[in-house]
PDB file of C-alpha atoms and ligand atoms in Angstrom:
ATOM      1  CA  MET A   1     102.490 108.971 106.855  1.00  0.00           C
ATOM      2  CA  ILE A   2     101.648 107.934 103.289  1.00  0.00           C
ATOM      3  CA  ARG A   3      99.006 110.072 101.587  1.00  0.00           C
ATOM      4  CA  VAL A   4      97.603 109.000  98.230  1.00  0.00           C
ATOM      5  CA  ASN A   5      95.447 111.663  96.639  1.00  0.00           C
ATOM      6  CA  ASP A   6      93.158 111.253  93.636  1.00  0.00           C
ATOM      7  CA  LEU A   7      95.471 108.688  92.032  1.00  0.00           C
ATOM      8  CA  SER A   8      94.670 107.376  88.552  1.00  0.00           C
ATOM      9  CA  VAL A   9      96.597 104.762  86.586  1.00  0.00           C
ATOM     10  CA  SER A  10      95.968 103.392  83.092  1.00  0.00           C
ATOM     11  CA  TYR A  11      97.548 100.542  81.195  1.00  0.00           C
ATOM     12  CA  GLY A  12      96.645 101.643  77.682  1.00  0.00           C
ATOM     13  CA  ALA A  13      92.859 101.449  77.517  1.00  0.00           C
ATOM     14  CA  VAL A  14      92.594  99.689  80.915  1.00  0.00           C
ATOM     15  CA  LYS A  15      91.859 102.093  83.760  1.00  0.00           C
ATOM     16  CA  ALA A  16      93.425 100.249  86.695  1.00  0.00           C
ATOM     17  CA  LEU A  17      93.005 103.007  89.318  1.00  0.00           C
ATOM     18  CA  ARG A  18      90.368 105.733  89.279  1.00  0.00           C
ATOM     19  CA  ASN A  19      90.858 108.713  91.586  1.00  0.00           C
ATOM     20  CA  VAL A  20      92.003 106.629  94.524  1.00  0.00           C
ATOM     21  CA  SER A  21      92.727 108.398  97.819  1.00  0.00           C
ATOM     22  CA  LEU A  22      93.894 106.904 101.095  1.00  0.00           C
ATOM     23  CA  GLU A  23      96.055 107.607 104.110  1.00  0.00           C
ATOM     24  CA  ALA A  24      98.211 105.210 106.063  1.00  0.00           C
ATOM     25  CA  SER A  25      99.821 106.143 109.370  1.00  0.00           C
ATOM     26  CA  PRO A  26     102.704 104.910 111.530  1.00  0.00           C
ATOM     27  CA  GLY A  27     101.902 102.085 113.924  1.00  0.00           C
ATOM     28  CA  LEU A  28      98.764 101.168 111.985  1.00  0.00           C
ATOM     29  CA  VAL A  29      97.945  98.416 109.493  1.00  0.00           C
ATOM     30  CA  THR A  30      95.909  99.770 106.590  1.00  0.00           C
ATOM     31  CA  ALA A  31      94.343  96.900 104.643  1.00  0.00           C
ATOM     32  CA  VAL A  32      93.584  97.326 100.942  1.00  0.00           C
ATOM     33  CA  LEU A  33      90.975  94.758  99.984  1.00  0.00           C
ATOM     34  CA  GLY A  34      89.110  93.768  96.861  1.00  0.00           C
ATOM     35  CA  ALA A  35      88.637  91.037  94.303  1.00  0.00           C
ATOM     36  CA  ASN A  36      90.976  89.994  91.495  1.00  0.00           C
ATOM     37  CA  GLY A  37      91.736  92.909  89.218  1.00  0.00           C
ATOM     38  CA  ALA A  38      90.474  95.544  91.670  1.00  0.00           C
ATOM     39  CA  GLY A  39      93.762  97.451  91.358  1.00  0.00           C
ATOM     40  CA  LYS A  40      95.480  96.496  94.630  1.00  0.00           C
ATOM     41  CA  THR A  41      98.844  95.508  93.144  1.00  0.00           C
ATOM     42  CA  THR A  42      98.783  98.528  90.850  1.00  0.00           C
ATOM     43  CA  LEU A  43      98.292 100.773  93.866  1.00  0.00           C
ATOM     44  CA  LEU A  44     101.364  99.369  95.637  1.00  0.00           C
ATOM     45  CA  ARG A  45     103.478  99.424  92.469  1.00  0.00           C
ATOM     46  CA  THR A  46     102.526 103.051  91.867  1.00  0.00           C
ATOM     47  CA  ILE A  47     103.444 104.034  95.444  1.00  0.00           C
ATOM     48  CA  SER A  48     106.820 102.325  94.901  1.00  0.00           C
ATOM     49  CA  GLY A  49     107.458 104.220  91.662  1.00  0.00           C
ATOM     50  CA  LEU A  50     107.263 101.106  89.481  1.00  0.00           C
ATOM     51  CA  VAL A  51     104.188 102.395  87.623  1.00  0.00           C
ATOM     52  CA  ASN A  52     103.616 106.015  86.607  1.00  0.00           C
ATOM     53  CA  PRO A  53     100.178 107.446  87.334  1.00  0.00           C
ATOM     54  CA  VAL A  54      98.246 109.546  84.860  1.00  0.00           C
ATOM     55  CA  GLY A  55      96.897 111.741  87.645  1.00  0.00           C
ATOM     56  CA  GLY A  56      96.977 112.433  91.368  1.00  0.00           C
ATOM     57  CA  ASP A  57      99.849 112.405  93.826  1.00  0.00           C
ATOM     58  CA  ILE A  58     101.519 110.413  96.570  1.00  0.00           C
ATOM     59  CA  HIS A  59     103.308 111.865  99.595  1.00  0.00           C
ATOM     60  CA  LEU A  60     105.560 110.239 102.146  1.00  0.00           C
ATOM     61  CA  GLY A  61     105.464 112.795 104.933  1.00  0.00           C
ATOM     62  CA  ASP A  62     105.951 116.127 103.145  1.00  0.00           C
ATOM     63  CA  THR A  63     107.821 114.618 100.198  1.00  0.00           C
ATOM     64  CA  SER A  64     106.059 113.948  96.909  1.00  0.00           C
ATOM     65  CA  LEU A  65     107.021 110.562  95.464  1.00  0.00           C
ATOM     66  CA  LEU A  66     105.775 111.422  91.977  1.00  0.00           C
ATOM     67  CA  ARG A  67     108.355 110.800  89.254  1.00  0.00           C
ATOM     68  CA  MET A  68     110.898 109.770  91.878  1.00  0.00           C
ATOM     69  CA  PRO A  69     112.985 106.711  90.911  1.00  0.00           C
ATOM     70  CA  THR A  70     112.165 103.587  92.912  1.00  0.00           C
ATOM     71  CA  GLU A  71     115.660 103.364  94.425  1.00  0.00           C
ATOM     72  CA  GLU A  72     115.284 106.876  95.807  1.00  0.00           C
ATOM     73  CA  ILE A  73     111.869 106.010  97.236  1.00  0.00           C
ATOM     74  CA  CYS A  74     113.529 103.006  98.943  1.00  0.00           C
ATOM     75  CA  ARG A  75     116.203 105.252 100.389  1.00  0.00           C
ATOM     76  CA  LEU A  76     113.460 107.424 101.903  1.00  0.00           C
ATOM     77  CA  GLY A  77     112.414 104.374 103.920  1.00  0.00           C
ATOM     78  CA  LEU A  78     109.826 102.530 101.877  1.00  0.00           C
ATOM     79  CA  ALA A  79     110.045  98.743 101.421  1.00  0.00           C
ATOM     80  CA  HIS A  80     107.832  96.654  99.141  1.00  0.00           C
ATOM     81  CA  VAL A  81     107.283  92.904  99.535  1.00  0.00           C
ATOM     82  CA  PRO A  82     105.804  91.895  96.169  1.00  0.00           C
ATOM     83  CA  GLU A  83     103.098  89.386  95.402  1.00  0.00           C
ATOM     84  CA  GLY A  84     104.819  86.005  95.015  1.00  0.00           C
ATOM     85  CA  ARG A  85     107.495  87.100  97.547  1.00  0.00           C
ATOM     86  CA  GLY A  86     110.323  87.559  95.061  1.00  0.00           C
ATOM     87  CA  VAL A  87     112.899  85.612  97.056  1.00  0.00           C
ATOM     88  CA  ILE A  88     115.726  84.066  95.030  1.00  0.00           C
ATOM     89  CA  GLU A  89     115.510  80.298  95.248  1.00  0.00           C
ATOM     90  CA  GLU A  90     119.104  79.644  94.171  1.00  0.00           C
ATOM     91  CA  LEU A  91     120.524  81.731  97.018  1.00  0.00           C
ATOM     92  CA  THR A  92     120.713  80.884 100.699  1.00  0.00           C
ATOM     93  CA  VAL A  93     118.502  82.544 103.270  1.00  0.00           C
ATOM     94  CA  GLU A  94     121.451  84.675 104.368  1.00  0.00           C
ATOM     95  CA  ASP A  95     122.343  85.819 100.856  1.00  0.00           C
ATOM     96  CA  ASN A  96     118.720  86.770 100.203  1.00  0.00           C
ATOM     97  CA  LEU A  97     118.845  88.881 103.356  1.00  0.00           C
ATOM     98  CA  ARG A  98     122.140  90.493 102.321  1.00  0.00           C
ATOM     99  CA  LEU A  99     120.453  91.678  99.124  1.00  0.00           C
ATOM    100  CA  GLY A 100     117.906  93.565 101.193  1.00  0.00           C
ATOM    101  CA  ALA A 101     120.651  95.463 103.002  1.00  0.00           C
ATOM    102  CA  LEU A 102     122.715  96.343  99.909  1.00  0.00           C
ATOM    103  CA  ALA A 103     121.178  99.707  99.137  1.00  0.00           C
ATOM    104  CA  SER A 104     120.937 100.801 102.759  1.00  0.00           C
ATOM    105  CA  LYS A 105     123.449 102.109 105.255  1.00  0.00           C
ATOM    106  CA  VAL A 106     122.818  99.400 107.846  1.00  0.00           C
ATOM    107  CA  ASP A 107     125.690  97.284 109.121  1.00  0.00           C
ATOM    108  CA  ILE A 108     125.000  93.953 107.403  1.00  0.00           C
ATOM    109  CA  ALA A 109     126.211  91.740 110.268  1.00  0.00           C
ATOM    110  CA  GLU A 110     124.072  93.648 112.768  1.00  0.00           C
ATOM    111  CA  GLY A 111     121.148  93.648 110.367  1.00  0.00           C
ATOM    112  CA  LEU A 112     121.348  89.886 109.893  1.00  0.00           C
ATOM    113  CA  GLU A 113     121.448  89.260 113.629  1.00  0.00           C
ATOM    114  CA  ALA A 114     118.461  91.571 114.150  1.00  0.00           C
ATOM    115  CA  GLN A 115     116.431  89.629 111.581  1.00  0.00           C
ATOM    116  CA  TYR A 116     117.446  86.249 113.043  1.00  0.00           C
ATOM    117  CA  ALA A 117     116.361  87.484 116.462  1.00  0.00           C
ATOM    118  CA  GLN A 118     113.044  88.583 114.998  1.00  0.00           C
ATOM    119  CA  PHE A 119     112.526  85.472 112.846  1.00  0.00           C
ATOM    120  CA  PRO A 120     114.285  82.590 114.681  1.00  0.00           C
ATOM    121  CA  ALA A 121     113.194  80.064 112.015  1.00  0.00           C
ATOM    122  CA  LEU A 122     115.296  81.991 109.487  1.00  0.00           C
ATOM    123  CA  GLY A 123     118.296  81.958 111.817  1.00  0.00           C
ATOM    124  CA  ASP A 124     118.045  78.176 112.044  1.00  0.00           C
ATOM    125  CA  ARG A 125     117.993  77.970 108.237  1.00  0.00           C
ATOM    126  CA  ARG A 126     120.472  80.716 107.386  1.00  0.00           C
ATOM    127  CA  LYS A 127     122.712  78.467 105.264  1.00  0.00           C
ATOM    128  CA  LYS A 128     119.855  76.639 103.534  1.00  0.00           C
ATOM    129  CA  TYR A 129     118.913  77.395  99.968  1.00  0.00           C
ATOM    130  CA  CYS A 130     115.702  79.286  99.712  1.00  0.00           C
ATOM    131  CA  ALA A 131     114.261  76.584  97.422  1.00  0.00           C
ATOM    132  CA  THR A 132     114.043  74.308 100.489  1.00  0.00           C
ATOM    133  CA  LEU A 133     111.817  76.686 102.503  1.00  0.00           C
ATOM    134  CA  SER A 134     108.093  76.307 103.071  1.00  0.00           C
ATOM    135  CA  GLY A 135     105.683  78.985 101.848  1.00  0.00           C
ATOM    136  CA  GLY A 136     105.414  80.512 105.317  1.00  0.00           C
ATOM    137  CA  GLU A 137     109.197  80.609 105.717  1.00  0.00           C
ATOM    138  CA  ARG A 138     109.568  82.253 102.309  1.00  0.00           C
ATOM    139  CA  GLN A 139     107.083  84.922 103.306  1.00  0.00           C
ATOM    140  CA  MET A 140     109.047  85.522 106.520  1.00  0.00           C
ATOM    141  CA  LEU A 141     112.235  85.756 104.470  1.00  0.00           C
ATOM    142  CA  ALA A 142     110.645  88.235 102.069  1.00  0.00           C
ATOM    143  CA  MET A 143     109.554  90.368 105.025  1.00  0.00           C
ATOM    144  CA  ALA A 144     112.925  90.089 106.774  1.00  0.00           C
ATOM    145  CA  ARG A 145     114.670  91.078 103.533  1.00  0.00           C
ATOM    146  CA  ALA A 146     112.513  94.219 103.472  1.00  0.00           C
ATOM    147  CA  LEU A 147     112.918  94.959 107.187  1.00  0.00           C
ATOM    148  CA  ILE A 148     116.715  94.607 107.225  1.00  0.00           C
ATOM    149  CA  ALA A 149     116.929  98.038 105.577  1.00  0.00           C
ATOM    150  CA  GLN A 150     114.975  99.486 108.540  1.00  0.00           C
ATOM    151  CA  PRO A 151     112.114 101.000 106.525  1.00  0.00           C
ATOM    152  CA  ARG A 152     109.449 103.327 107.903  1.00  0.00           C
ATOM    153  CA  VAL A 153     106.824 102.112 105.454  1.00  0.00           C
ATOM    154  CA  LEU A 154     106.154  98.473 104.561  1.00  0.00           C
ATOM    155  CA  LEU A 155     104.012  97.534 101.564  1.00  0.00           C
ATOM    156  CA  LEU A 156     102.866  93.898 101.628  1.00  0.00           C
ATOM    157  CA  ASP A 157     101.226  92.414  98.534  1.00  0.00           C
ATOM    158  CA  GLU A 158      99.122  89.301  99.235  1.00  0.00           C
ATOM    159  CA  PRO A 159     101.397  87.838 101.940  1.00  0.00           C
ATOM    160  CA  SER A 160      98.911  85.053 102.717  1.00  0.00           C
ATOM    161  CA  LEU A 161      98.754  83.774  99.123  1.00  0.00           C
ATOM    162  CA  GLY A 162      99.117  79.983  99.054  1.00  0.00           C
ATOM    163  CA  LEU A 163      99.522  79.595 102.818  1.00  0.00           C
ATOM    164  CA  ALA A 164      97.564  77.206 105.049  1.00  0.00           C
ATOM    165  CA  PRO A 165      94.960  78.821 107.369  1.00  0.00           C
ATOM    166  CA  GLN A 166      97.024  78.385 110.554  1.00  0.00           C
ATOM    167  CA  VAL A 167     100.183  79.731 108.874  1.00  0.00           C
ATOM    168  CA  THR A 168      98.163  82.687 107.583  1.00  0.00           C
ATOM    169  CA  SER A 169      96.767  83.373 111.026  1.00  0.00           C
ATOM    170  CA  ASP A 170     100.258  83.341 112.589  1.00  0.00           C
ATOM    171  CA  LEU A 171     101.588  85.535 109.795  1.00  0.00           C
ATOM    172  CA  MET A 172      98.855  88.134 110.301  1.00  0.00           C
ATOM    173  CA  LYS A 173      99.621  88.319 114.028  1.00  0.00           C
ATOM    174  CA  LEU A 174     103.309  88.719 113.199  1.00  0.00           C
ATOM    175  CA  ILE A 175     102.536  91.581 110.805  1.00  0.00           C
ATOM    176  CA  LEU A 176     100.536  93.353 113.510  1.00  0.00           C
ATOM    177  CA  ARG A 177     103.296  92.840 116.087  1.00  0.00           C
ATOM    178  CA  LEU A 178     105.975  94.186 113.733  1.00  0.00           C
ATOM    179  CA  CYS A 179     103.814  97.163 112.788  1.00  0.00           C
ATOM    180  CA  GLU A 180     103.116  98.156 116.373  1.00  0.00           C
ATOM    181  CA  SER A 181     106.543  97.407 117.850  1.00  0.00           C
ATOM    182  CA  LYS A 182     108.439  99.279 115.114  1.00  0.00           C
ATOM    183  CA  ASN A 183     105.863 102.008 114.558  1.00  0.00           C
ATOM    184  CA  LEU A 184     105.788 100.991 110.890  1.00  0.00           C
ATOM    185  CA  THR A 185     103.291 102.325 108.402  1.00  0.00           C
ATOM    186  CA  VAL A 186     101.938  99.079 106.925  1.00  0.00           C
ATOM    187  CA  ILE A 187      99.811  98.880 103.787  1.00  0.00           C
ATOM    188  CA  LEU A 188      98.544  95.318 103.561  1.00  0.00           C
ATOM    189  CA  VAL A 189      97.021  94.236 100.247  1.00  0.00           C
ATOM    190  CA  GLU A 190      94.946  91.085 100.624  1.00  0.00           C
ATOM    191  CA  GLN A 191      92.297  89.071  98.835  1.00  0.00           C
ATOM    192  CA  ASN A 192      91.937  87.268 102.165  1.00  0.00           C
ATOM    193  CA  ALA A 193      89.693  89.962 103.635  1.00  0.00           C
ATOM    194  CA  LYS A 194      88.818  87.900 106.695  1.00  0.00           C
ATOM    195  CA  GLY A 195      92.449  87.435 107.765  1.00  0.00           C
ATOM    196  CA  ALA A 196      93.422  91.011 107.014  1.00  0.00           C
ATOM    197  CA  LEU A 197      90.442  92.547 108.810  1.00  0.00           C
ATOM    198  CA  ARG A 198      91.329  90.627 111.974  1.00  0.00           C
ATOM    199  CA  ILE A 199      94.524  92.661 112.394  1.00  0.00           C
ATOM    200  CA  ALA A 200      93.974  95.830 110.368  1.00  0.00           C
ATOM    201  CA  HIS A 201      93.243  99.146 112.047  1.00  0.00           C
ATOM    202  CA  ASN A 202      91.864 100.710 108.869  1.00  0.00           C
ATOM    203  CA  ALA A 203      90.603  99.306 105.594  1.00  0.00           C
ATOM    204  CA  VAL A 204      90.069 100.509 102.049  1.00  0.00           C
ATOM    205  CA  VAL A 205      87.953  98.475  99.644  1.00  0.00           C
ATOM    206  CA  LEU A 206      88.671  98.715  95.916  1.00  0.00           C
ATOM    207  CA  HIS A 207      86.387  97.629  93.112  1.00  0.00           C
ATOM    208  CA  LEU A 208      87.329  98.016  89.437  1.00  0.00           C
ATOM    209  CA  GLY A 209      90.010 100.506  90.374  1.00  0.00           C
ATOM    210  CA  ALA A 210      87.866 102.779  92.542  1.00  0.00           C
ATOM    211  CA  VAL A 211      87.470 103.097  96.316  1.00  0.00           C
ATOM    212  CA  VAL A 212      84.017 101.857  97.303  1.00  0.00           C
ATOM    213  CA  ALA A 213      84.547 102.086 101.074  1.00  0.00           C
ATOM    214  CA  SER A 214      87.140 103.133 103.606  1.00  0.00           C
ATOM    215  CA  GLY A 215      87.243 103.581 107.335  1.00  0.00           C
ATOM    216  CA  ASP A 216      88.165 101.779 110.492  1.00  0.00           C
ATOM    217  CA  ALA A 217      88.511  98.054 109.937  1.00  0.00           C
ATOM    218  CA  GLN A 218      85.797  97.041 112.390  1.00  0.00           C
ATOM    219  CA  THR A 219      83.214  99.211 110.663  1.00  0.00           C
ATOM    220  CA  VAL A 220      84.182  97.841 107.247  1.00  0.00           C
ATOM    221  CA  ALA A 221      84.092  94.278 108.606  1.00  0.00           C
ATOM    222  CA  ALA A 222      80.596  94.812 110.044  1.00  0.00           C
ATOM    223  CA  ASP A 223      79.066  96.188 106.835  1.00  0.00           C
ATOM    224  CA  GLU A 224      76.871  93.461 105.380  1.00  0.00           C
ATOM    225  CA  ASP A 225      76.784  94.925 101.869  1.00  0.00           C
ATOM    226  CA  LEU A 226      80.568  95.235 101.711  1.00  0.00           C
ATOM    227  CA  ARG A 227      80.951  91.699 103.041  1.00  0.00           C
ATOM    228  CA  ARG A 228      78.526  90.306 100.497  1.00  0.00           C
ATOM    229  CA  TYR A 229      79.310  92.277  97.350  1.00  0.00           C
ATOM    230  CA  TYR A 230      82.994  93.173  97.605  1.00  0.00           C
ATOM    231  CA  LEU A 231      84.716  91.014 100.201  1.00  0.00           C
ATOM    232  CA  GLY A 232      83.255  87.560  99.561  1.00  0.00           C
ATOM    233  CA  LEU A 233      82.606  87.135 103.280  1.00  0.00           C
ATOM    234  CA  VAL A 234      78.982  86.069 103.476  1.00  0.00           C
ATOM    235  CA  GLU A 235      78.902  82.642 105.078  1.00  0.00           C
TER     236      GLU A 235
HETATM  237  P1  ATP B   1      95.136  90.504  91.700  1.00  0.00           P
HETATM  238  O1  ATP B   1      94.743  90.221  93.088  1.00  0.00           O
HETATM  239  O2  ATP B   1      94.595  89.567  90.689  1.00  0.00           O
HETATM  240  O3  ATP B   1      96.627  90.752  91.550  1.00  0.00           O
HETATM  241  P2  ATP B   1      94.724  93.338  91.795  1.00  0.00           P
HETATM  242  O4  ATP B   1      93.610  93.865  92.616  1.00  0.00           O
HETATM  243  O5  ATP B   1      96.087  93.387  92.388  1.00  0.00           O
HETATM  244  O6  ATP B   1      94.394  91.879  91.324  1.00  0.00           O
HETATM  245  P3  ATP B   1      95.890  94.634  89.516  1.00  0.00           P
HETATM  246  O7  ATP B   1      96.863  93.533  89.302  1.00  0.00           O
HETATM  247  O8  ATP B   1      96.396  95.931  90.038  1.00  0.00           O
HETATM  248  O9  ATP B   1      94.694  94.152  90.449  1.00  0.00           O
HETATM  249  O10 ATP B   1      95.139  94.874  88.133  1.00  0.00           O
HETATM  250  C1  ATP B   1      94.189  95.932  87.953  1.00  0.00           C
HETATM  251  C2  ATP B   1      93.748  95.927  86.475  1.00  0.00           C
HETATM  252  O11 ATP B   1      94.849  96.298  85.645  1.00  0.00           O
HETATM  253  C3  ATP B   1      93.266  94.577  85.978  1.00  0.00           C
HETATM  254  O12 ATP B   1      92.227  94.798  85.054  1.00  0.00           O
HETATM  255  C4  ATP B   1      94.487  94.001  85.281  1.00  0.00           C
HETATM  256  O13 ATP B   1      94.135  93.096  84.265  1.00  0.00           O
HETATM  257  C5  ATP B   1      95.126  95.256  84.700  1.00  0.00           C
HETATM  258  N1  ATP B   1      96.584  95.180  84.608  1.00  0.00           N
HETATM  259  C6  ATP B   1      97.435  94.933  85.637  1.00  0.00           C
HETATM  260  N2  ATP B   1      98.712  94.988  85.221  1.00  0.00           N
HETATM  261  C7  ATP B   1      98.662  95.245  83.883  1.00  0.00           C
HETATM  262  C8  ATP B   1      99.652  95.420  82.867  1.00  0.00           C
HETATM  263  N3  ATP B   1     100.951  95.344  83.146  1.00  0.00           N
HETATM  264  N4  ATP B   1      99.221  95.685  81.619  1.00  0.00           N
HETATM  265  C9  ATP B   1      97.900  95.788  81.326  1.00  0.00           C
HETATM  266  N5  ATP B   1      96.914  95.648  82.232  1.00  0.00           N
HETATM  267  C10 ATP B   1      97.290  95.383  83.501  1.00  0.00           C
END
């Protein structure tokens, strides 16, 4: 389980997170929702050790992640798929996947086969340069590159960004299937509240760096005020 307690982050004068608390559990998708600038990316980057908080703490199980180097956090079983995917266009699909396995103890050949079994479209394109992939395939590659290290926790930053509605819908179902089948703790950051709430078990809504609502996803999705004022979901 990931437990974030009273977390605050500042970039100089900008308070990006204000006393944020949340919990995310194995086998569940926890959606973190909110408009541009709400602090969603900062939250994930702070959990990953890429940004230092000014207050609060973060635990993975019983272990505090505060002041722990990112590579050590990765070795504890946390994987982060960044906004924009971060795949390397000049490398093939297979070489991108190899990078994901480098810091882990997994057998690379076995890891590659496991990912090709899970994402057959990547297996078909294993020798293709990443620059030739569609947006949906790149997102799959970014997720496979994270999963090859067999993490316990998967942080996903805006996976649906730039994808067509049908591709987004398929991707969300895939995220849910991976989460449940592997008992992964998934924290899913999305501006696409509608798509995320369809698969999430729990949801946290951020506004200007603070939590304005949290609870089970169905309750959040049914709240008219949240839909209107924070999620942009009023039809
Ligand atoms: P988006 O969906 O646009 O990425 P977000 O919810 O992920 O938004 P953050 O990117 O975490 O929000 O940004 C939160 C606040 O912190 C914003 O006001 C943003 O301008 C500011 N911010 C983010 N990164 C930096 C930085 N490196 N330096 C200064 N301010 C930053």
